[in-house]
XYZ file of C-alpha atoms in Angstrom:
587
model
C 98.583 101.117 65.791
C 96.629 100.993 69.075
C 99.116 98.501 70.453
C 102.035 100.802 69.590
C 100.285 103.809 71.226
C 99.609 101.681 74.372
C 103.215 100.668 74.579
C 104.396 104.231 74.004
C 102.405 105.424 77.068
C 104.045 102.825 79.370
C 106.955 103.867 81.622
C 110.141 101.899 81.700
C 110.990 99.744 84.698
C 113.783 102.159 85.709
C 111.421 105.114 85.539
C 108.804 103.316 87.661
C 111.413 102.281 90.288
C 112.817 105.815 90.258
C 109.438 107.442 90.709
C 108.597 104.971 93.533
C 111.762 105.834 95.398
C 111.336 109.501 94.683
C 107.798 109.522 96.064
C 109.087 107.674 99.186
C 111.840 110.266 99.526
C 109.475 113.165 99.229
C 107.215 111.571 101.802
C 110.067 111.178 104.256
C 111.340 114.715 103.608
C 107.775 116.036 104.045
C 107.535 114.239 107.391
C 110.917 115.692 108.365
C 109.784 119.223 107.478
C 106.571 118.788 109.522
C 108.635 117.418 112.395
C 111.090 120.350 112.307
C 108.229 122.879 112.219
C 106.225 121.221 114.992
C 109.065 120.073 117.288
C 111.756 122.729 116.654
C 110.519 125.822 114.918
C 107.156 126.261 116.647
C 108.477 125.795 120.257
C 111.442 128.045 119.422
C 109.162 130.705 118.065
C 106.897 130.501 121.130
C 109.941 130.712 123.365
C 111.285 133.740 121.518
C 107.934 135.496 121.737
C 107.723 134.694 125.393
C 111.278 136.067 125.956
C 110.197 139.224 124.137
C 107.242 139.554 126.511
C 109.575 138.971 129.508
C 111.900 141.687 128.257
C 108.985 144.172 128.257
C 108.226 143.164 131.858
C 111.882 143.694 132.842
C 111.894 147.152 131.290
C 108.710 148.033 133.069
C 110.195 146.799 136.362
C 113.326 148.914 135.942
C 111.227 152.060 135.385
C 108.971 151.129 138.318
C 112.079 150.735 140.466
C 113.260 154.140 139.546
C 109.864 155.663 140.273
C 109.728 153.724 143.507
C 113.079 155.259 144.526
C 111.491 158.717 144.149
C 108.586 157.539 146.154
C 110.774 156.375 148.938
C 112.664 159.671 148.796
C 109.392 161.519 149.175
C 108.530 159.161 152.075
C 111.753 160.080 153.840
C 110.898 163.803 153.536
C 107.368 163.161 154.858
C 108.833 161.117 157.758
C 110.785 164.173 158.969
C 109.287 165.702 162.151
C 110.168 169.214 161.146
C 108.599 169.194 157.693
C 105.048 169.956 158.831
C 106.069 172.684 161.344
C 108.380 174.229 158.845
C 105.723 174.157 156.116
C 103.169 175.685 158.470
C 105.498 178.473 159.585
C 106.657 179.121 156.023
C 103.089 179.657 154.877
C 102.356 182.045 157.848
C 105.658 183.968 157.807
C 105.296 187.717 157.317
C 108.852 188.880 156.936
C 111.435 187.947 154.451
C 113.975 186.906 157.085
C 111.522 184.581 158.695
C 110.557 183.172 155.282
C 114.207 182.620 154.195
C 114.816 180.831 157.525
C 112.003 178.427 156.891
C 113.125 177.823 153.296
C 116.620 176.976 154.518
C 115.155 174.422 156.884
C 113.162 172.908 153.964
C 116.415 172.589 151.911
C 118.158 170.896 154.770
C 115.267 168.398 154.972
C 115.595 167.779 151.176
C 119.344 167.345 151.452
C 118.998 164.762 154.134
C 116.425 162.874 152.053
C 118.460 162.997 148.756
C 121.746 161.957 150.259
C 125.120 162.012 148.512
C 123.947 160.299 145.271
C 121.523 162.206 143.134
C 119.796 160.765 140.085
C 117.111 163.505 139.666
C 117.101 166.864 138.016
C 115.639 168.846 140.948
C 113.241 168.773 143.859
C 110.815 171.529 144.801
C 108.187 172.214 147.466
C 104.893 174.149 146.988
C 102.581 175.495 149.591
C 99.029 174.207 149.885
C 97.877 176.872 147.357
C 100.354 175.375 144.817
C 102.732 178.348 144.941
C 106.412 177.481 144.707
C 108.191 177.868 148.044
C 111.648 176.588 147.209
C 113.641 174.148 145.075
C 116.719 172.107 145.908
C 118.874 173.221 142.961
C 116.794 176.070 141.613
C 117.056 175.118 137.931
C 114.871 178.107 137.031
C 112.449 176.398 134.780
C 110.028 175.203 137.446
C 106.425 176.285 137.259
C 105.557 179.008 139.779
C 102.055 177.616 140.306
C 101.728 173.850 140.468
C 98.061 173.731 139.498
C 98.797 175.231 136.097
C 101.205 172.432 135.306
C 98.856 169.726 136.476
C 95.849 171.051 134.665
C 97.737 171.510 131.400
C 99.145 168.032 131.449
C 96.005 166.248 130.319
C 92.286 166.783 130.060
C 90.267 164.708 132.463
C 93.054 163.891 134.877
C 91.709 163.700 138.458
C 93.831 164.748 141.358
C 93.906 162.422 144.276
C 94.157 163.670 147.761
C 96.763 161.020 148.645
C 99.389 159.181 146.720
C 101.227 160.805 143.770
C 100.850 161.717 140.139
C 103.383 161.782 137.285
C 103.338 164.653 134.871
C 105.599 165.216 131.825
C 106.653 168.691 130.595
C 109.115 168.674 127.687
C 112.038 166.492 128.795
C 111.083 166.512 132.488
C 108.800 164.137 134.350
C 107.532 165.463 137.652
C 106.707 163.179 140.515
C 104.143 165.133 142.594
C 102.563 164.183 145.889
C 100.871 165.981 148.776
C 102.647 166.826 152.028
C 100.135 165.758 154.608
C 100.308 164.467 158.207
C 98.638 161.411 159.695
C 95.337 163.233 160.001
C 95.290 164.003 156.337
C 95.925 167.687 156.762
C 97.598 169.000 153.617
C 100.494 171.440 154.185
C 101.736 171.618 150.658
C 103.142 169.704 147.719
C 106.373 167.962 146.913
C 107.576 167.780 143.278
C 110.546 165.648 142.182
C 111.781 166.463 138.676
C 113.133 163.335 136.889
C 115.068 163.586 133.622
C 113.338 161.846 130.764
C 116.573 161.080 129.116
C 117.773 159.233 132.277
C 114.628 157.124 132.281
C 115.101 156.351 128.651
C 118.701 155.240 129.272
C 117.355 152.682 131.781
C 115.590 150.999 128.918
C 118.486 150.971 126.476
C 120.528 147.812 125.935
C 117.842 145.628 127.306
C 116.152 144.896 124.000
C 116.808 145.333 120.325
C 113.579 147.173 119.754
C 112.336 150.676 120.487
C 110.853 151.340 123.969
C 107.892 153.673 124.507
C 106.234 154.397 127.831
C 102.681 155.894 127.833
C 100.501 156.810 130.773
C 96.942 155.684 131.203
C 95.730 158.771 129.209
C 97.903 157.801 126.254
C 100.516 160.569 126.800
C 104.018 159.505 125.966
C 106.251 159.576 129.003
C 109.514 158.546 127.404
C 110.864 157.492 124.001
C 110.986 159.415 120.695
C 107.708 161.090 119.833
C 108.203 160.409 116.113
C 108.343 156.677 116.646
C 105.479 156.708 119.047
C 103.110 158.144 116.435
C 103.017 154.721 114.722
C 101.529 153.202 117.924
C 97.777 152.886 118.002
C 97.158 153.536 121.695
C 94.208 151.793 123.303
C 93.233 150.816 126.769
C 94.781 147.386 127.315
C 92.604 144.706 128.759
C 95.536 142.682 130.108
C 98.619 143.626 132.003
C 100.949 141.944 129.514
C 100.487 141.049 125.879
C 102.022 140.689 122.433
C 100.651 141.429 118.968
C 101.839 142.034 115.409
C 101.110 145.410 113.885
C 100.435 146.316 110.213
C 104.155 146.953 109.699
C 104.968 143.397 110.639
C 106.508 144.389 113.897
C 106.164 142.644 117.234
C 104.508 145.017 119.804
C 104.725 143.880 123.474
C 103.199 145.777 126.351
C 103.400 145.584 130.098
C 101.346 147.704 132.499
C 102.828 148.909 135.778
C 100.577 148.243 138.782
C 101.939 151.224 140.698
C 102.186 154.000 138.103
C 99.758 152.719 135.508
C 102.333 153.391 132.834
C 102.237 151.036 129.804
C 105.647 150.037 128.493
C 105.611 149.236 124.785
C 108.522 147.512 122.982
C 108.381 147.698 119.190
C 110.680 145.112 117.620
C 110.916 144.235 113.928
C 109.749 140.721 113.370
C 112.902 139.976 111.487
C 114.933 140.805 114.599
C 112.823 138.649 116.850
C 112.549 135.717 114.540
C 115.964 136.083 112.905
C 117.482 133.074 114.620
C 114.399 131.064 113.964
C 114.408 131.931 110.339
C 118.119 131.071 110.156
C 117.260 127.642 111.604
C 114.358 127.293 109.099
C 116.611 128.444 106.240
C 119.308 125.967 107.231
C 116.703 123.211 107.500
C 115.351 124.037 103.999
C 118.905 124.191 102.635
C 119.765 120.938 104.298
C 116.604 119.216 103.042
C 117.183 120.622 99.543
C 120.783 119.356 99.516
C 119.644 116.011 100.831
C 116.945 115.825 98.165
C 119.407 116.544 95.392
C 121.941 114.045 96.713
C 119.165 111.482 97.148
C 117.803 112.268 93.693
C 121.220 111.570 92.134
C 121.782 108.468 94.331
C 118.344 106.981 93.483
C 118.920 107.691 89.739
C 122.365 106.032 89.797
C 121.183 103.137 91.965
C 118.168 102.368 89.818
C 120.283 102.576 86.671
C 122.880 100.215 88.055
C 120.261 97.945 89.491
C 118.418 97.552 86.239
C 121.487 97.600 83.958
C 121.720 93.749 83.949
C 118.000 93.568 83.032
C 118.616 95.936 80.077
C 121.565 93.841 79.015
C 119.457 90.705 79.221
C 116.782 92.382 77.160
C 119.358 93.470 74.557
C 120.706 89.865 74.421
C 117.158 88.521 73.956
C 116.680 90.855 71.022
C 119.915 89.582 69.497
C 118.881 85.922 69.732
C 117.601 84.407 66.503
C 117.385 80.970 64.957
C 121.044 80.942 64.045
C 122.487 81.895 67.390
C 120.441 80.034 70.007
C 123.619 79.230 71.938
C 124.325 82.920 72.744
C 125.771 83.217 76.289
C 124.289 85.880 78.575
C 126.077 87.720 81.423
C 126.380 85.330 84.310
C 127.496 87.954 86.842
C 124.267 89.415 88.206
C 124.498 91.691 91.255
C 121.612 90.388 93.302
C 119.597 87.219 93.862
C 116.589 88.304 91.942
C 118.633 88.901 88.825
C 120.367 85.551 89.376
C 116.993 83.863 89.402
C 115.971 85.782 86.299
C 119.185 84.732 84.567
C 118.670 81.110 85.529
C 115.058 81.331 84.251
C 116.249 82.785 80.967
C 118.900 80.115 80.566
C 116.268 77.491 81.189
C 114.017 79.179 78.615
C 116.814 79.082 76.103
C 117.391 75.361 76.746
C 113.691 74.565 76.389
C 113.498 76.660 73.243
C 116.465 74.837 71.812
C 114.838 71.483 72.661
C 111.661 72.628 70.891
C 113.662 73.526 67.809
C 115.417 70.117 67.973
C 112.040 68.461 68.216
C 110.791 70.394 65.256
C 113.863 69.357 63.269
C 113.382 65.791 64.357
C 109.676 65.877 63.400
C 110.650 67.087 59.911
C 113.293 64.399 59.641
C 110.797 61.814 60.879
C 108.277 62.914 58.315
C 110.845 62.708 55.545
C 111.773 59.217 56.717
C 108.090 58.184 56.735
C 107.512 59.658 53.310
C 110.609 57.960 51.883
C 109.504 54.635 53.498
C 105.999 54.981 51.986
C 107.324 56.100 48.732
C 109.774 53.224 48.560
C 107.051 50.802 49.425
C 104.709 52.255 46.780
C 107.194 52.430 43.943
C 109.136 49.298 44.863
C 110.015 47.327 41.735
C 107.905 44.315 42.603
C 104.893 46.526 43.317
C 105.256 48.440 40.044
C 105.970 45.203 38.215
C 102.811 43.562 39.698
C 100.696 46.558 38.791
C 102.122 46.785 35.276
C 101.757 42.982 34.854
C 98.132 43.228 35.891
C 97.637 46.072 33.459
C 99.218 44.125 30.603
C 96.995 41.021 31.336
C 93.924 43.199 31.396
C 94.998 44.754 28.047
C 95.533 41.302 26.486
C 92.049 40.299 27.604
C 90.625 43.437 26.056
C 89.567 44.984 29.357
C 90.111 48.518 28.140
C 88.087 50.223 30.912
C 89.911 48.279 33.578
C 93.283 49.177 32.117
C 92.195 52.822 32.064
C 90.983 52.743 35.696
C 94.155 51.066 36.915
C 96.360 53.555 35.110
C 94.306 56.354 36.613
C 94.596 54.980 40.163
C 98.381 54.459 39.759
C 98.833 57.992 38.425
C 96.772 59.612 41.154
C 98.585 57.533 43.819
C 102.079 58.490 42.552
C 101.049 62.156 42.210
C 99.761 62.325 45.827
C 102.931 60.705 47.142
C 105.401 63.055 45.416
C 103.450 66.387 45.585
C 104.106 68.750 48.528
C 105.508 66.124 50.874
C 105.717 68.450 53.930
C 102.151 69.938 53.713
C 99.406 68.674 55.901
C 96.344 67.252 54.141
C 92.739 66.552 55.122
C 91.448 63.237 56.257
C 89.293 63.092 53.057
C 92.478 63.330 50.957
C 94.088 60.511 52.907
C 91.012 58.365 52.487
C 90.950 59.081 48.712
C 94.607 58.023 48.425
C 93.765 54.893 50.393
C 90.970 54.115 47.866
C 93.401 54.342 44.981
C 95.844 52.019 46.743
C 93.165 49.412 47.642
C 91.729 49.626 44.057
C 95.152 48.677 42.646
C 95.743 45.937 45.278
C 92.295 44.438 44.637
C 93.183 43.723 40.990
C 95.741 41.188 42.429
C 93.379 39.544 44.830
C 90.133 40.067 42.894
C 87.151 38.565 44.743
C 89.288 37.474 47.706
C 89.672 41.055 48.979
C 86.711 43.157 50.150
C 87.169 46.677 51.500
C 84.937 49.561 52.488
C 85.590 53.158 53.497
C 82.875 55.049 55.359
C 83.227 58.813 56.334
C 80.955 61.809 56.480
C 81.435 65.228 54.944
C 83.186 66.604 58.014
C 86.254 64.504 57.156
C 87.395 67.392 54.952
C 87.868 69.529 58.129
C 90.204 67.152 59.888
C 93.916 67.767 59.264
C 96.514 64.989 59.221
C 100.145 64.518 58.103
C 100.509 62.976 54.641
C 100.579 59.143 54.301
C 99.517 58.132 57.809
C 96.670 55.737 56.900
C 98.250 53.694 54.188
C 100.848 51.945 56.507
C 98.013 50.590 58.672
C 96.177 49.277 55.667
C 99.204 47.795 54.058
C 100.112 46.134 57.336
C 96.662 44.312 57.143
C 97.322 43.128 53.602
C 100.869 41.960 54.202
C 100.496 40.320 57.594
C 96.889 39.936 58.803
C 95.665 37.525 56.147
C 98.652 35.143 55.940
C 96.925 32.320 57.768
C 93.295 33.350 57.095
C 91.025 31.991 54.340
C 89.402 34.519 52.068
C 87.320 36.535 51.698
C 89.583 39.146 53.393
C 87.830 42.184 54.649
C 89.171 45.694 55.455
C 86.786 48.271 56.845
C 87.800 51.920 57.484
C 85.324 54.086 59.441
C 85.534 57.774 60.466
C 83.159 58.981 63.206
C 82.707 62.270 65.021
C 81.150 63.021 68.387
C 81.524 65.477 71.275
C 84.243 67.468 69.477
C 86.402 64.364 68.719
C 87.008 62.399 65.648
C 87.772 58.636 65.656
C 89.404 56.622 62.869
C 89.045 52.797 63.010
C 90.756 50.336 60.698
C 89.300 46.881 61.167
C 90.186 43.571 59.465
C 89.099 39.945 59.804
C 92.620 38.453 59.841
C 94.250 36.315 62.527
C 94.773 39.388 64.815
C 97.777 40.130 67.041
C 99.192 38.108 69.778
C 98.994 39.746 73.233
C 102.772 40.062 73.324
C 102.812 41.803 69.958
C 100.129 44.341 71.034
C 102.124 45.100 74.246
C 105.306 45.468 72.154
C 103.704 47.894 69.715
C 102.103 49.964 72.466
C 105.343 50.042 74.485
C 107.335 51.131 71.401
C 104.765 53.974 70.795
C 105.057 55.031 74.478
C 108.810 54.893 74.613
C 109.514 56.693 71.359
C 107.563 59.779 72.572
C 106.959 61.798 69.465
C 109.932 60.391 67.744
C 112.459 62.201 69.895
C 113.643 58.954 71.560
C 114.942 56.639 68.862
C 114.564 52.956 69.749
C 117.698 50.821 69.442
C 117.768 47.948 66.916
C 114.320 48.984 65.609
C 113.448 47.040 62.380
C 112.741 49.151 59.339
C 110.094 47.018 57.693
C 106.744 48.603 57.101
C 104.915 46.164 59.389
C 106.910 47.594 62.340
C 108.324 50.966 61.374
C 105.300 52.164 59.370
C 102.854 51.981 62.265
C 105.310 53.605 64.703
C 106.216 56.438 62.380
C 102.589 57.186 61.568
C 101.614 57.397 65.253
C 104.631 59.578 66.086
C 103.791 61.973 63.229
C 100.251 62.245 64.522
C 101.486 62.887 68.059
C 103.763 65.650 66.802
C 100.789 67.375 65.254
C 98.193 66.733 68.002
C 100.501 66.649 71.034
C 98.457 65.409 74.023
C 95.194 65.555 72.146
C 95.723 62.149 70.433
C 94.822 58.646 71.577
C 96.065 55.486 69.870
C 95.010 51.892 70.687
C 95.254 48.481 69.029
C 93.154 45.480 70.106
C 91.796 42.159 68.806
C 88.129 41.897 68.045
C 86.292 40.067 70.761
C 82.875 39.393 69.214
C 82.016 35.718 68.428
C 81.241 36.346 64.734
C 84.263 38.626 64.285
C 87.934 37.867 64.013
C 90.903 40.022 63.361
C 92.135 43.264 64.938
C 91.187 46.939 65.136
C 93.464 49.993 65.111
C 91.849 53.034 66.754
C 93.035 56.656 66.465
C 91.083 59.408 68.308
C 91.931 63.118 68.062
C 90.445 66.486 68.925
C 88.670 68.626 66.350
C 90.389 71.795 67.700
C 92.601 73.373 65.070
C 96.205 74.760 65.148
C 97.837 72.199 67.364
C 101.072 71.903 65.439
């Protein structure tokens, strides 16, 4: 259950590849967004704000230019030689004729100063007491006493003895300055009435925002009074600046060095940053479209890339014991899948070889069993055993007959029962005891045998009928040219995680060439997968080879087989040695 849950939480290879590419895509797009904001949007925004500030400066310069024109006009009047004399005589004139004569001279002076083009509402001259003397056009709405207009314009305004002041009344802005000579003697005052609407037209068309001009006292000099109420006037610390108000509008200001007027331009932020937001929106739209296209492309690419792997996995699931020759798709689309396909084909071939080896092992075991069974129940062997039993019965050896029948019965039962099941070494040794007990009735005192093994022999697993061929080889071949008594000793030892089986006799032994031949046949036959040509089928040759091969199939590279002649002076014969590991589950 835990394994199932663990597998359920795992993502598929396609999902992992898709998420990897998606994370990489998001990283690239994030870098692109940061790049656009830093390299494009931010400089463009700064340039737009700077342009807005420059626009406020241009508006201020246009207004200053217009005021400067009035200043120059007043300078032309003051530069006239007759202005001071005329003003002095006009102030001291007693009769109306004399007074009208002087006023006419003043109008002539104003006409010469204004010239043919007139961009003002009117011009008027006051005496030094601030009483109106004359006006150029005589609009009729001029204040009779100048001081009243100046004093009512703003609380706290200080009059300067030189220079000029600007005063607004309704829709008129008055440019007022003293008429004084080089010695500073004041003869009167000059007032130039400028149309506020005209000044406002100078600011139109320059910017998309609303323009407001305030003096140093916070009085609005031009612009709509309703819109100006939203401005929070304050003494500016810098000549130029830009801020964002609570209504999300850009407010730029520029202060005139000559008039002291502060030009405000109130522009909706959307109007200022409209183009920038368009670029930003287009960038977001482009990035979103690119992300969607990339999303679909990555999905299709990963699916097509991993489709051969999914096909290979499906084919692996369909493979079973009956269709090992199933062909897989041999048209992969990249080198990695080609290598994977080749590896899978190699795996299939090795798996098929393993199955063939398993089949060969089963076949080899059946052959060994049949050979051992044929040898055990061969007619001459049964006849000899039955003949010995009959002789013992005639001699009245009832117990001997009973023992021989029991050994024969147990031996036949062991041979024919469960031929493919593995048995313990203790079972093999018990079967060997039955066999030697029957054979000893033929040779009586001439044959001596001994089997020595500890209790751990019951833990060692072996194929069935692997010891008897070695013992039978001793009886049939080792004692042919050797005088009795004939001895066979079987010993099982265990040490350092290994078990060792030794079968030793006192016969004539093997010739060196025979030993080399047997060991070479064992080496060349592998585990029985390499059949030897013209190999004899007698037990003396085939029995040993088959037994070793069956042990090698079970123990793989954990088995050691050796055969050698005894070298001690008091010993003769040969020894067969088999060493294996005690580790289980090798087959």
